[in-house]
XYZ file of C-alpha atoms in Angstrom:
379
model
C 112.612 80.192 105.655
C 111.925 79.108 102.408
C 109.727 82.045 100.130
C 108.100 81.682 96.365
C 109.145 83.200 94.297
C 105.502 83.242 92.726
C 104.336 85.276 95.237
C 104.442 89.129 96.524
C 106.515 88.999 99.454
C 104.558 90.430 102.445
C 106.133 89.462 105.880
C 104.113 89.373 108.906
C 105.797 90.379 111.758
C 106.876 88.901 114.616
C 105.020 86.221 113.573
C 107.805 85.554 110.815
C 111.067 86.280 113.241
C 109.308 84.488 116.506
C 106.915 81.572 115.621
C 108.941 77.853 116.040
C 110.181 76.346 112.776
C 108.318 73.307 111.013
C 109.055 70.725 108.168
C 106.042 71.286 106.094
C 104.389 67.888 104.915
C 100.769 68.994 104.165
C 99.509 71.782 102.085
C 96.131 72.899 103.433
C 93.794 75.466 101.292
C 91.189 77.491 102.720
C 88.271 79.917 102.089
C 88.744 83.457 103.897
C 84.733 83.800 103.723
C 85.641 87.534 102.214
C 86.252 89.090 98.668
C 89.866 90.100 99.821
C 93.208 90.693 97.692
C 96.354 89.111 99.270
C 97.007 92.563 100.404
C 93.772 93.024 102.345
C 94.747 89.675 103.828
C 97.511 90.862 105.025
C 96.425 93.893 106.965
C 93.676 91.831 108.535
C 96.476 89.553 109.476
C 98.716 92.382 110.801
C 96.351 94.579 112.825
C 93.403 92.277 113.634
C 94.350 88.682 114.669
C 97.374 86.392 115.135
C 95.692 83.304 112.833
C 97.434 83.953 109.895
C 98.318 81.789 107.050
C 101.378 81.502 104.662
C 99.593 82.384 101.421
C 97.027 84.560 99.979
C 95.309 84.114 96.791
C 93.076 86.963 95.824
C 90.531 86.516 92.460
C 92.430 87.767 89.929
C 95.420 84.430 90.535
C 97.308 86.761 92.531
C 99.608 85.395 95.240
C 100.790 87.002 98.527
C 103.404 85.063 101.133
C 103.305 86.505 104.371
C 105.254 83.666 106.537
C 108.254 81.651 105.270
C 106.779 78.006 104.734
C 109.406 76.302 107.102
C 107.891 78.726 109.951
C 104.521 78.029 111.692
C 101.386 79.370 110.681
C 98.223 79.363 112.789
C 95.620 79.096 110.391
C 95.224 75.174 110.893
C 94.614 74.423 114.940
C 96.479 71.026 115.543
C 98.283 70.581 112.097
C 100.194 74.179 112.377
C 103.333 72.166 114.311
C 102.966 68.777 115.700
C 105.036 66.908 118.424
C 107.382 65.916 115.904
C 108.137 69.020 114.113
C 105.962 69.093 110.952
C 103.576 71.433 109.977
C 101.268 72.369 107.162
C 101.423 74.960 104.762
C 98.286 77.314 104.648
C 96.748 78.778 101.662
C 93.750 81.195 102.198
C 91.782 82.088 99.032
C 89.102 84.949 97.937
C 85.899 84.058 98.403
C 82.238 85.038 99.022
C 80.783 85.821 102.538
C 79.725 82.431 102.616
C 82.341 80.592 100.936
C 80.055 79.145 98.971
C 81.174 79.993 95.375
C 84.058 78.467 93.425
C 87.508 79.191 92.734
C 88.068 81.309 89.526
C 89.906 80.129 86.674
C 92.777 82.416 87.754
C 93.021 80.845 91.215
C 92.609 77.642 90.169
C 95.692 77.889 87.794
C 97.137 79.847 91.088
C 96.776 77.111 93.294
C 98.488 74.666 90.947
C 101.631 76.542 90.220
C 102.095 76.788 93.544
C 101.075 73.218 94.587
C 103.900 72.104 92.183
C 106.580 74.463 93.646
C 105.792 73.088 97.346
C 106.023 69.645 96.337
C 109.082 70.286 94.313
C 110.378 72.177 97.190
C 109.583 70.394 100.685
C 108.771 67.036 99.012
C 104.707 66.964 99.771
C 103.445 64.028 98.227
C 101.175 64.048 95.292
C 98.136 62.378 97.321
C 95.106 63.533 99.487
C 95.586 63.402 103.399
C 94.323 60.060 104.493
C 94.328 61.188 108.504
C 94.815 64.673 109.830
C 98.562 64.189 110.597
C 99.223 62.014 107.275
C 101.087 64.006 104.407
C 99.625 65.450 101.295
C 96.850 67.519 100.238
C 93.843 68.744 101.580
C 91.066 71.354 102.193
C 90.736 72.771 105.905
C 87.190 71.030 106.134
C 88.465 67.488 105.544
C 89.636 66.613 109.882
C 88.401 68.847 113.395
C 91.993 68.571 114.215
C 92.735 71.401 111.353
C 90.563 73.515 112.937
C 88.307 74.177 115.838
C 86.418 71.267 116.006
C 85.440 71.626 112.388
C 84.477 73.525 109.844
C 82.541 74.283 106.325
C 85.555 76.225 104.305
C 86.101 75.768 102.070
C 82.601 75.345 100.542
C 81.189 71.912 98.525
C 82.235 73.681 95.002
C 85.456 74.166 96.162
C 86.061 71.069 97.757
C 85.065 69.566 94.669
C 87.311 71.591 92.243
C 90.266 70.212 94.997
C 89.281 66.711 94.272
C 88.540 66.949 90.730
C 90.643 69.640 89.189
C 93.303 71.332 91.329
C 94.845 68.352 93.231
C 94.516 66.613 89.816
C 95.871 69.529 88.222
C 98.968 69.245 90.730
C 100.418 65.871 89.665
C 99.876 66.169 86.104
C 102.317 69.594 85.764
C 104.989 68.170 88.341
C 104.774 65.305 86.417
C 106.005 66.956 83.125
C 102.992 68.886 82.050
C 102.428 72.517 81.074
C 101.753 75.354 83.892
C 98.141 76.659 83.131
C 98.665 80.168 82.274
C 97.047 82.773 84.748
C 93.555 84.405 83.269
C 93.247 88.176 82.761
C 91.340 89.503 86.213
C 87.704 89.568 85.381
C 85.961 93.072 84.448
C 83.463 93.738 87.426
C 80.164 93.109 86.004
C 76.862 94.650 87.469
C 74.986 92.516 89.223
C 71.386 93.615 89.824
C 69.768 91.925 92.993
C 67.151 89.911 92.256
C 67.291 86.284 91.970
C 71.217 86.320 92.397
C 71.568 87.958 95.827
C 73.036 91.233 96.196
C 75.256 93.502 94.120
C 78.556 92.165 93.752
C 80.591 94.765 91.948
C 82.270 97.752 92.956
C 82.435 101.305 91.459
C 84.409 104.406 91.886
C 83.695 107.594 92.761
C 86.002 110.670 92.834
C 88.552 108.392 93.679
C 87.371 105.827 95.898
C 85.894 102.415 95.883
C 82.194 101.623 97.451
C 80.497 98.651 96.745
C 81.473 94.588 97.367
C 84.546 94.209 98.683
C 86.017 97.812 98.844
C 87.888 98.687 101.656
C 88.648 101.811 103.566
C 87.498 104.547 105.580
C 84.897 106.084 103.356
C 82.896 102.533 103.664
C 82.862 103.160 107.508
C 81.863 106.588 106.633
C 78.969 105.007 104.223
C 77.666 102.207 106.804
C 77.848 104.824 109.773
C 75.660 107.806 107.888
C 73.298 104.880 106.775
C 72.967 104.151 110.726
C 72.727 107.317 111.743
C 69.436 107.777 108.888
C 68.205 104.652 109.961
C 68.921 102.386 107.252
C 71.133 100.023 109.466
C 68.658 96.775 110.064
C 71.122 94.569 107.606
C 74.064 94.903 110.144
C 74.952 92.074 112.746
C 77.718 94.126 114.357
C 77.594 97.451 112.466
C 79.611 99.026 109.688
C 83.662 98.375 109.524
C 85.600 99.109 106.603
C 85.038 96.030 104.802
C 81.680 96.293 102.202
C 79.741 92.880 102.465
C 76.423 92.411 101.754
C 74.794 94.229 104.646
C 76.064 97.350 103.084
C 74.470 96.763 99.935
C 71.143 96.027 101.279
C 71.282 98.454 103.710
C 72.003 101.335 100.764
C 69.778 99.428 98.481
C 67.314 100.554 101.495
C 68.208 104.404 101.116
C 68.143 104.379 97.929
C 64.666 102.651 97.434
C 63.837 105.127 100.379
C 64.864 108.559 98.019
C 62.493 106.698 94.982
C 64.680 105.077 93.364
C 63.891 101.621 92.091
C 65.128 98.815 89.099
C 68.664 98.769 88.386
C 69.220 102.464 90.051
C 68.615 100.607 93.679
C 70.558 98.031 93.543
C 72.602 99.006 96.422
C 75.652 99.933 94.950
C 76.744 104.016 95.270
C 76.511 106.454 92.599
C 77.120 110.056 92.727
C 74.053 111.827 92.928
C 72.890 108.990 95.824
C 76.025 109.743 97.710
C 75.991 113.267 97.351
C 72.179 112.688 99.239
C 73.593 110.267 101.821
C 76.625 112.500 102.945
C 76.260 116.068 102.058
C 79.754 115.604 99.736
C 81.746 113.490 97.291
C 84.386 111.943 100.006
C 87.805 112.477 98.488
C 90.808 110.047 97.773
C 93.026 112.957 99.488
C 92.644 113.241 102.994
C 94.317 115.460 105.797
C 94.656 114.611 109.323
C 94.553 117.633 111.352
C 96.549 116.447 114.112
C 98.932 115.549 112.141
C 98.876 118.951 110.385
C 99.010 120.516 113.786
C 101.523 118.862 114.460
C 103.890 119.810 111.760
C 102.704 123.522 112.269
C 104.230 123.271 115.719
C 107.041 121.231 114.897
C 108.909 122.018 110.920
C 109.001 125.543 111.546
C 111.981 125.627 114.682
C 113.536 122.498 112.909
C 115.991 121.926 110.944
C 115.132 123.510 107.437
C 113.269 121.425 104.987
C 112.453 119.099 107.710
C 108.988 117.308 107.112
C 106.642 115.564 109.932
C 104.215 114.224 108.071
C 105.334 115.340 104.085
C 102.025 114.345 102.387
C 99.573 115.644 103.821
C 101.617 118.828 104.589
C 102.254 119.415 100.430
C 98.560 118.644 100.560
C 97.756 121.504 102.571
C 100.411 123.776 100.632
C 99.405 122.442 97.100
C 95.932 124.166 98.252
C 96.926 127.396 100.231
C 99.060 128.027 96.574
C 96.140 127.520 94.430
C 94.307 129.662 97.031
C 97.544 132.688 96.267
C 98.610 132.560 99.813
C 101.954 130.509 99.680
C 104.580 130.803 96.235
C 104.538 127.621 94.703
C 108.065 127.141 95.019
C 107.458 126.537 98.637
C 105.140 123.336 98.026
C 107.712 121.140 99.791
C 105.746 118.937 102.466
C 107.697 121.204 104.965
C 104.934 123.142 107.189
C 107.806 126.265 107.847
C 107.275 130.104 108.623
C 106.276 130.621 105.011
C 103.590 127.961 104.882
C 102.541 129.198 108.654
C 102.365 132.669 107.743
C 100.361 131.957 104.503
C 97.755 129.595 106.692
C 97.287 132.803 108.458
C 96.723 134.591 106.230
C 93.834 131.892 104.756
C 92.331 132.342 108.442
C 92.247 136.207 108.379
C 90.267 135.529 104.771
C 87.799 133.552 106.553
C 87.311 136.331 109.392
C 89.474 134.770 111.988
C 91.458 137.465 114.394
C 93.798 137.341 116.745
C 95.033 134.229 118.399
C 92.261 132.635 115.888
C 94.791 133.082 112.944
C 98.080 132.110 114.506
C 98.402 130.044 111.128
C 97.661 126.743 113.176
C 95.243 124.968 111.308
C 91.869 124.702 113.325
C 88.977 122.060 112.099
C 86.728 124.460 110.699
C 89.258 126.579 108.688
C 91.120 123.709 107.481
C 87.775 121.613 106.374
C 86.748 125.147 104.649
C 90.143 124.881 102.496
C 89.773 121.443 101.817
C 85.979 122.063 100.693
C 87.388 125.064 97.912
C 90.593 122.250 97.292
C 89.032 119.082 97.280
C 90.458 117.107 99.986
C 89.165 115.473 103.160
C 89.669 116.136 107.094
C 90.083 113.672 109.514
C 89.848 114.161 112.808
């Protein structure tokens, strides 16, 4: 398997260890129709479906490899391994919902460097693809044999920038030219919908990203209490944990629908909205409770210092010492006697008798700890 060195190595597996090898003769570049690092791509990749491509590029120029380049990929239908043994190398880029907007300076320099190490590596010809199984160049739109039938990704400005600037871009550094250098990643700008579309920046608050393209559970959280107050009509298939642009219009909803308006409803969080929508700032710390459970039942007849799940655990301790139940010196991510003992003593605080406070966390006692500590229960 050959890997870039350009790139953060990221193997998929067993995709990497069990698809059939290929001689690569055609690079093929893509639009993932989402605003997605190379990281994101590859948890898509890894938990959701078995298309995956070699390469990631995310806005910023950064690269991700996630299959060796002499190993299938299934990104391109027919051209992934022909009769014959050769493949094509897939490259999946950032993009817009639609794939309709063009590649950034960053990715565009991106795509080159790496366009010269594949031809300097596997010997792809300078040249656009003149028939789907021909070697060379090409965008995943150009033949239905690349994909099912056909398709629009990338978009026309991209397909353009191929033809006119990255292709172009290609031969004249592997032919003794200067490697662009990679631009800064752009400073999210605000962008007010109007005109434009919808809001397509993201903020933070205590700790965690909302807005276009964050990712994680607190935009499920987001898109399901939106739902559940009836601001869900934007949604084709209801909230994930991806923010598109059906999450900004549906918030852009609530927050037109608590009086905001301008610039303060334009769909993207901010504390005090949040605060409305939820009933709480969501925190970048979260505890599962079966998992603390689980260590509660399981470090203390263990072997000492043993830790289940460590750090969530420390969380827990971090907070029953600031609390004065548990010595700090006993903040290991080890849920023992001591840190058992001191839980139960937490419960008895709260009212809790008996059986009640065994010092096993319980749902309400531990989401009353995390409230006073600022952390989050799942579960």
């Amino acid at each position: 398997m050959a890997w870039y060195p350009g790139a953060e190595k990221m193997e998929l597996q067993p995709e990497s260890d069990e698809q059939p090898a290929i001689t690569p003769t055609q690079v093929i570049f893509h639009s993932v129709a989402a605003p997605w690092t190379p990281r994101r791509m590859y948890e898509y990749w890894r938990d959701s479906t078995n298309l995956e491509s070699h390469f990631g590029i995310g806005y910023d120029g950064c690269v991700g490899q996630f299959v060796g380049t002499e190993t299938r990929a299934d990104a391109n239908m027919r051209a992934n391994r022909r009769a014959d043994g050769t493949g094509a190398v897939s490259v999946e880029t950032a993009s817009d919902d639609q794939s309709t907007d063009p590649w950034t300076d960053a990715q565009v320099a991106a795509l080159v460097t790496l366009g010269v190490w594949l031809h300097q590596r596997h010997g792809i010809p300078l040249r656009i693809c003149q028939e789907w199984d021909a070697p060379g160049f090409g965008v995943h739109r150009m033949f239905p044999e690349w994909s099912d039938g056909g398709t629009a990704c990338p978009g026309d400005v991209r397909a353009r920038q191929f033809r006119e600037t990255v292709l172009p871009g290609i031969a004249a550094v592997a032919g003794g030219g200067p490697l662009p250098a990679p631009a800064p990643p752009p400073a999210p700008v605000p962008t007010p919908r109007g005109d434009s579309g919808p809001a397509r920046y993201r903020v933070t608050v205590n700790g965690l990203e909302y807005g276009y393209g964050a990712h994680g559970p607190q935009v499920r959280e987001v898109g399901e209490a939106l739902v559940r107050q009836g601001y869900g009509r934007h949604y084709q298939s209801g909230p994930d944990e991806d923010w598109r642009d059906a999450d900004t219009l549906n918030y852009q909803d609530f927050q037109r629908g608590l009086g905001y308006s301008g610039p303060d409803a334009d769909g993207v969080p901010g504390e005090a909205s949040l605060r409305r929508l939820l009933g709480r700032l969501p925190s970048a710390r979260r505890v599962s409770l079966a998992h603390v459970v689980a260590a509660a039942r399981t470090d203390p007849g263990a072997e000492q210092g043993h830790q289940t799940y460590g750090g969530e655990v420390r969380i827990v301790e971090q907070a029953l010492a600031d609390e004065g139940y548990l010595e700090q010196r006993w903040v290991d991510g080890s849920l023992g006697t001591r840190t058992v003992q001191a839980y139960a003593a937490f419960q008895r605080s709260l009212g809790y008798t008996g059986s009640d406070a065994n010092g096993i966390p319980g749902q309400r006692s531990l989401r009353a700890l995390g409230e006073r500590r600022g952390f989050d229960v799942t579960d």
